[in-house]
Coordinates of C-alpha atoms and ligand atoms in Angstrom, one line a residue:
X1 CA -117.0 24.0 -14.5
X2 CA -115.2 27.0 -14.2
X3 CA -115.3 29.1 -16.5
X4 CA -111.3 29.8 -17.8
X5 CA -110.2 33.4 -17.9
X6 CA -110.6 36.1 -19.2
X7 CA -110.4 39.9 -20.6
X8 CA -113.6 41.4 -21.3
X9 CA -114.6 44.0 -23.6
X10 CA -118.3 45.7 -24.2
X11 CA -118.2 48.8 -26.8
X12 CA -120.1 51.0 -27.8
X13 CA -120.2 50.9 -32.3
X14 CA -119.6 48.0 -34.4
X15 CA -116.7 50.3 -36.1
X16 CA -115.2 50.0 -31.9
X17 CA -116.1 46.0 -31.9
X18 CA -114.5 44.5 -34.7
X19 CA -111.6 46.1 -34.4
X20 CA -110.6 44.7 -30.9
X21 CA -112.0 41.3 -32.7
X22 CA -109.4 42.2 -35.7
X23 CA -106.4 43.6 -32.8
X24 CA -106.9 39.9 -31.1
X25 CA -106.6 38.3 -34.1
X26 CA -108.4 35.3 -33.9
X27 CA -108.0 35.0 -30.2
X28 CA -111.4 37.1 -29.2
X29 CA -115.1 36.0 -29.9
X30 CA -117.8 38.0 -29.2
X31 CA -120.3 37.4 -27.3
X32 CA -124.3 38.4 -27.9
X33 CA -126.2 36.3 -25.2
X34 CA -123.9 33.8 -24.9
X35 CA -126.6 30.9 -24.6
X36 CA -123.9 28.5 -26.4
X37 CA -120.5 31.0 -25.7
X38 CA -121.1 30.5 -21.9
X39 CA -121.7 26.0 -22.7
X40 CA -118.9 25.9 -24.9
X41 CA -116.7 27.8 -22.1
X42 CA -117.1 26.1 -20.0
X43 CA -117.4 22.5 -21.2
X44 CA -113.4 24.7 -22.8
X45 CA -114.7 24.3 -26.4
X46 CA -113.6 27.8 -26.8
X47 CA -111.0 30.4 -24.8
X48 CA -110.7 32.8 -26.4
X49 CA -108.3 35.5 -24.1
X50 CA -110.8 38.4 -25.0
X51 CA -115.2 38.4 -25.0
X52 CA -116.5 41.4 -26.4
X53 CA -119.6 42.1 -25.6
X54 CA -122.1 43.4 -27.9
X55 CA -125.4 44.5 -25.7
X56 CA -124.8 48.0 -26.4
X57 CA -124.9 48.1 -30.4
X58 CA -128.3 48.7 -30.4
X59 CA -128.8 49.6 -33.8
X60 CA -128.5 45.8 -33.9
X61 CA -131.2 45.3 -32.3
X62 CA -134.0 46.9 -35.0
X63 CA -136.7 44.2 -36.8
X64 CA -137.1 46.4 -40.4
X65 CA -140.0 45.1 -42.4
X66 CA -140.6 46.9 -45.6
X67 CA -142.1 45.9 -49.0
X68 CA -139.0 43.9 -50.2
X69 CA -138.4 41.9 -47.1
X70 CA -138.0 41.9 -42.9
X71 CA -135.3 42.8 -41.6
X72 CA -134.1 41.3 -38.2
X73 CA -130.6 42.4 -36.1
X74 CA -128.2 40.0 -34.7
X75 CA -129.1 41.4 -31.3
X76 CA -132.5 40.6 -32.0
X77 CA -133.8 37.8 -29.8
X78 CA -135.9 35.1 -30.0
X79 CA -138.2 36.7 -27.6
X80 CA -138.6 40.4 -30.1
X81 CA -139.6 38.6 -33.6
X82 CA -142.4 35.7 -31.0
X83 CA -144.3 39.3 -29.6
X84 CA -143.3 41.5 -32.3
X85 CA -147.3 40.9 -33.9
X86 CA -146.3 42.3 -37.4
X87 CA -144.4 39.1 -38.4
X88 CA -146.8 36.1 -37.9
X89 CA -148.0 38.0 -41.3
X90 CA -144.7 39.4 -42.2
X91 CA -142.7 35.5 -42.5
X92 CA -145.3 32.9 -40.3
X93 CA -142.9 30.6 -41.0
X94 CA -140.1 32.4 -39.2
X95 CA -142.3 32.5 -36.0
X96 CA -143.7 28.7 -36.2
X97 CA -140.2 27.2 -36.6
X98 CA -138.8 30.6 -33.6
X99 CA -141.7 29.0 -31.9
X100 CA -139.9 25.7 -30.5
X101 CA -136.7 27.4 -29.8
X102 CA -135.9 26.0 -26.6
X103 CA -137.3 27.7 -23.1
X104 CA -138.6 30.7 -21.8
X105 CA -135.1 32.0 -19.9
X106 CA -132.8 31.1 -23.1
X107 CA -135.3 32.9 -25.1
X108 CA -134.6 35.8 -23.9
X109 CA -131.4 35.6 -24.6
X110 CA -130.7 33.8 -27.0
X111 CA -130.2 36.1 -30.3
X112 CA -130.1 35.7 -34.0
X113 CA -126.1 36.9 -34.7
X114 CA -125.0 34.5 -32.1
X115 CA -127.7 31.3 -33.7
X116 CA -126.7 32.6 -37.3
X117 CA -123.2 32.2 -35.9
X118 CA -122.6 29.5 -33.1
X119 CA -124.4 27.0 -36.0
X120 CA -126.1 24.7 -34.8
X121 CA -127.1 22.5 -37.8
X122 CA -130.3 21.8 -35.6
X123 CA -131.1 25.1 -34.8
X124 CA -133.9 26.4 -36.3
X125 CA -133.0 29.9 -37.7
X126 CA -129.7 28.1 -40.4
X127 CA -132.6 25.9 -41.7
X128 CA -135.4 28.9 -41.8
X129 CA -132.1 30.9 -43.7
X130 CA -131.5 28.3 -45.4
X131 CA -134.9 27.8 -47.1
X132 CA -136.3 30.5 -47.7
X133 CA -132.5 31.8 -49.2
X134 CA -132.0 35.1 -47.0
X135 CA -128.6 36.6 -47.0
X136 CA -126.7 36.9 -44.1
X137 CA -125.1 40.5 -43.0
X138 CA -121.2 40.2 -41.2
X139 CA -119.5 43.5 -41.0
X140 CA -115.6 42.8 -40.7
X141 CA -112.7 45.7 -40.3
X142 CA -111.7 45.6 -44.0
X143 CA -116.0 46.6 -45.2
X144 CA -119.3 44.4 -44.2
X145 CA -120.2 41.7 -47.3
X146 CA -123.7 39.9 -48.1
X147 CA -124.0 36.3 -48.2
X148 CA -126.2 33.6 -48.8
X149 CA -127.0 31.4 -46.5
X150 CA -127.2 28.3 -48.6
X151 CA -123.2 29.6 -48.5
X152 CA -123.1 31.4 -44.9
X153 CA -123.0 27.3 -42.7
X154 CA -120.3 25.5 -43.3
X155 CA -120.0 22.3 -41.7
X156 CA -122.0 21.5 -37.6
X157 CA -120.3 24.7 -35.3
X158 CA -118.3 26.1 -38.3
X159 CA -119.6 29.3 -41.5
X160 CA -117.5 31.7 -43.5
X161 CA -117.3 34.8 -40.9
X162 CA -113.9 36.1 -40.0
X163 CA -112.6 36.2 -37.1
X164 CA -112.5 40.3 -37.3
X165 CA -115.5 39.9 -38.2
X166 CA -119.7 40.1 -37.0
X167 CA -123.1 39.4 -38.2
X168 CA -125.0 42.5 -39.1
X169 CA -128.0 41.4 -39.7
X170 CA -130.4 39.2 -41.8
X171 CA -132.6 39.8 -44.7
X172 CA -134.9 38.2 -45.6
X173 CA -136.9 38.1 -49.6
X174 CA -140.9 39.5 -49.0
X175 CA -143.0 36.8 -48.0
X176 CA -146.3 36.9 -51.0
X177 CA -149.0 36.4 -49.1
X178 CA -150.6 33.8 -51.5
X179 CA -147.6 31.0 -50.1
X180 CA -148.3 28.4 -47.9
X181 CA -146.4 26.9 -44.6
X182 CA -145.6 24.0 -43.0
X183 CA -143.1 24.0 -40.3
X184 CA -142.9 20.3 -38.2
X185 CA -140.1 19.7 -36.0
X186 CA -139.5 16.7 -33.5
X187 CA -137.4 16.2 -30.3
X188 CA -137.3 14.3 -27.3
X189 CA -138.9 17.4 -24.9
X190 CA -140.7 20.3 -26.1
X191 CA -137.8 22.2 -26.1
X192 CA -134.7 20.7 -27.0
X193 CA -132.9 20.8 -30.4
X194 CA -134.4 18.7 -33.5
X195 CA -133.8 15.3 -33.5
X196 CA -135.0 15.7 -37.2
X197 CA -137.4 19.7 -38.3
X198 CA -139.1 19.9 -42.2
X199 CA -139.8 23.1 -43.0
X200 CA -141.2 24.0 -46.8
X201 CA -143.3 26.6 -48.6
X202 CA -144.6 26.8 -52.1
X203 CA -147.7 28.4 -53.6
X204 CA -150.7 26.5 -54.7
X205 CA -153.1 28.1 -57.8
X206 CA -155.1 25.4 -58.9
X207 CA -154.3 23.0 -57.2
X208 CA -150.7 23.1 -58.6
X209 CA -147.5 23.2 -56.3
X210 CA -145.5 26.1 -57.1
X211 CA -142.7 27.9 -56.2
X212 CA -142.5 25.0 -53.5
X213 CA -139.0 25.2 -51.1
X214 CA -138.5 21.9 -48.6
X215 CA -136.1 22.6 -46.4
X216 CA -134.4 20.4 -43.1
X217 CA -132.8 20.3 -40.2
X218 CA -131.0 18.5 -37.5
X219 CA -129.8 15.9 -40.4
X220 CA -127.3 16.4 -41.5
X221 CA -123.8 19.1 -41.1
X222 CA -125.8 22.3 -41.2
X223 CA -128.9 23.0 -42.6
X224 CA -129.7 21.6 -45.9
X225 CA -132.4 22.4 -48.9
X226 CA -133.8 18.9 -50.4
X227 CA -134.0 19.4 -53.7
X228 CA -135.2 16.4 -54.8
X229 CA -138.0 16.5 -53.0
X230 CA -139.0 19.3 -54.7
X231 CA -138.5 18.4 -57.8
X232 CA -141.3 16.0 -57.2
X233 CA -143.7 18.4 -56.2
X234 CA -143.3 21.7 -58.5
X235 CA -145.9 21.6 -60.6
X236 CA -147.8 18.9 -60.2
X237 CA -151.5 18.4 -59.0
X238 CA -152.1 19.0 -55.4
X239 CA -152.5 14.9 -54.4
X240 CA -151.9 12.4 -51.2
X241 CA -149.5 10.7 -54.2
X242 CA -147.6 13.7 -55.3
X243 CA -147.1 14.3 -50.7
X244 CA -145.9 11.2 -50.1
X245 CA -143.9 10.8 -53.3
X246 CA -142.3 14.2 -52.5
X247 CA -142.3 12.9 -47.8
X248 CA -139.7 9.2 -49.4
X249 CA -138.0 11.7 -51.6
X250 CA -137.2 13.6 -48.1
X251 CA -136.0 10.6 -46.6
X252 CA -133.9 9.3 -49.8
X253 CA -131.2 12.7 -50.0
X254 CA -130.4 12.3 -46.6
X255 CA -127.6 10.3 -45.1
X256 CA -127.6 11.4 -41.6
X257 CA -125.3 10.0 -39.6
X258 CA -125.7 8.2 -35.7
X259 CA -125.3 10.2 -32.7
X260 CA -125.8 10.0 -29.4
X261 CA -129.6 11.6 -29.7
X262 CA -130.6 8.8 -32.3
X263 CA -129.5 6.5 -34.9
X264 CA -129.0 8.0 -39.3
X265 CA -131.5 5.4 -39.6
X266 CA -133.8 6.9 -36.9
X267 CA -133.4 10.5 -38.4
X268 CA -133.6 9.4 -41.6
X269 CA -137.0 7.6 -42.1
X270 CA -138.1 11.0 -39.5
X271 CA -136.9 13.7 -42.0
X272 CA -139.3 11.9 -44.1
X273 CA -142.1 11.9 -41.9
X274 CA -141.7 15.9 -40.9
X275 CA -141.3 16.7 -44.5
X276 CA -144.4 15.0 -45.3
X277 CA -146.8 17.0 -42.3
X278 CA -145.5 19.9 -43.1
X279 CA -146.4 19.7 -46.8
X280 CA -150.3 18.5 -44.6
X281 CA -150.3 21.2 -42.9
X282 CA -149.4 24.5 -46.3
X283 CA -151.1 22.4 -47.9
X284 CA -154.7 22.3 -45.8
X285 CA -154.0 26.6 -44.2
X286 CA -156.3 28.7 -45.4
X287 CA -155.5 31.9 -46.8
X288 CA -157.4 34.9 -46.7
Ligands
FAD1 C1 -130.5 24.5 -22.9 C2 -130.5 25.2 -23.7 C3 -131.4 25.1 -25.3 C4 -130.9 25.3 -26.4 N1 -132.3 24.8 -27.8 C5 -132.5 26.1 -28.5 C6 -133.0 25.3 -30.0 O1 -134.3 24.6 -30.1 N2 -132.6 25.6 -31.4 C7 -132.5 26.8 -31.2 O2 -131.5 27.0 -32.0 N3 -130.6 26.7 -30.0 C8 -131.1 26.5 -29.2 N4 -130.3 27.0 -28.0 C9 -129.3 27.9 -28.5 C10 -129.7 29.9 -28.2 O3 -130.7 28.9 -29.0 C11 -128.4 30.5 -28.2 O4 -129.7 31.5 -27.6 C12 -128.0 30.7 -29.4 O5 -128.2 29.2 -30.5 C13 -126.6 31.2 -29.1 O6 -127.2 32.8 -29.8 P1 -126.4 33.6 -28.9 O7 -127.1 35.1 -28.4 O8 -126.9 32.7 -26.7 O9 -125.2 33.5 -28.6 P2 -123.9 33.4 -28.0 O10 -124.1 32.3 -27.2 O11 -123.3 34.8 -27.4 O12 -122.6 33.0 -29.5 C14 -122.9 32.0 -29.6 C15 -121.4 31.9 -30.6 O13 -122.0 32.9 -31.5 C16 -120.9 34.0 -32.0 N5 -121.6 35.7 -31.8 C17 -122.6 35.8 -31.5 N6 -123.1 36.6 -32.0 C18 -122.7 37.0 -33.3 C19 -122.9 37.9 -34.0 N7 -123.1 39.0 -34.1 N8 -121.9 38.2 -35.3 C20 -120.4 37.2 -34.8 N9 -120.5 36.4 -34.2 C21 -121.8 35.7 -33.6 C22 -120.1 33.9 -30.5 O14 -118.9 34.2 -30.2 C23 -120.2 32.3 -30.2 O15 -118.9 31.3 -31.5 C24 -130.5 26.7 -26.7 C25 -129.3 26.9 -25.8 C26 -129.7 25.5 -24.6 C27 -128.7 26.5 -23.9

């Protein structure tokens, strides 16, 4: 389908980009990789009068890794993450999740900022951001602000972003060497959005679960933490029984809706299976 007509701007600075958004009072939208926005335009789910292209903002393309953590600029693409060997050590869970995103062509264009702002409940990056308690930086015409990922997503395709704000970066805390992780996703075909996915991290000193984080993707109107499933494990011996109980708690804590892809009951069962498999992967991982 043809796109609706719109004006186009390609600013060279962040200040210029947010000024354009502010001047159009909610009628303008940023465009990054276009992998979600262009289909939205084609289906008339969005009809901005102006597209503000972020592609010239090279300062948003940085991947920075320090002792404090990792910062991904909003215009970092999936492909940039997968091709940066440092990230496999610096945040292996992030890389494991990004490997499930879409197909080659889409990974060449889709961006970190676009995924966060689009806020698809089945998207991987919002799930990792919520599970790992990342911070998202938004820059508006008045000032910039830092929003915890857990507060950033408001529902399906909804965030706390104001019309004149762009996401500039996401910050993850440093990954402790002893941290274990697992990421399991089930989709109908490789590259499709998840029917359900689980992200887990914890440490395992003296065969006990510590600092457990369990996140779920695709089973609610946004990515969620499964606190009840985390509590089942915290401080407990690493055993099959503990893992199975945590998986059961994960399933019990979710109430997914039916949709054209799967029934809610199916996703509810599936998330328990994903959590159990992700926990087993993490327990079995060799830490060097
Ligand atoms: C066939 C197909 C399969 C896909 N499968 C997956 C998948 O499995 N997992 C997954 O996570 N994604 C998937 N995607 C989506 C893909 O990852 C997108 O790239 C991503 O969701 C949006 O990134 P983008 O850079 O293309 O954003 P765009 O499409 O350019 O923008 C998306 C939205 O974000 C806004 N926006 C963009 N950048 C910013 C910014 N910096 N600040 C504020 N607002 C901004 C836009 O205004 C728009 O509302 C798929 C897409 C397609 C077409």
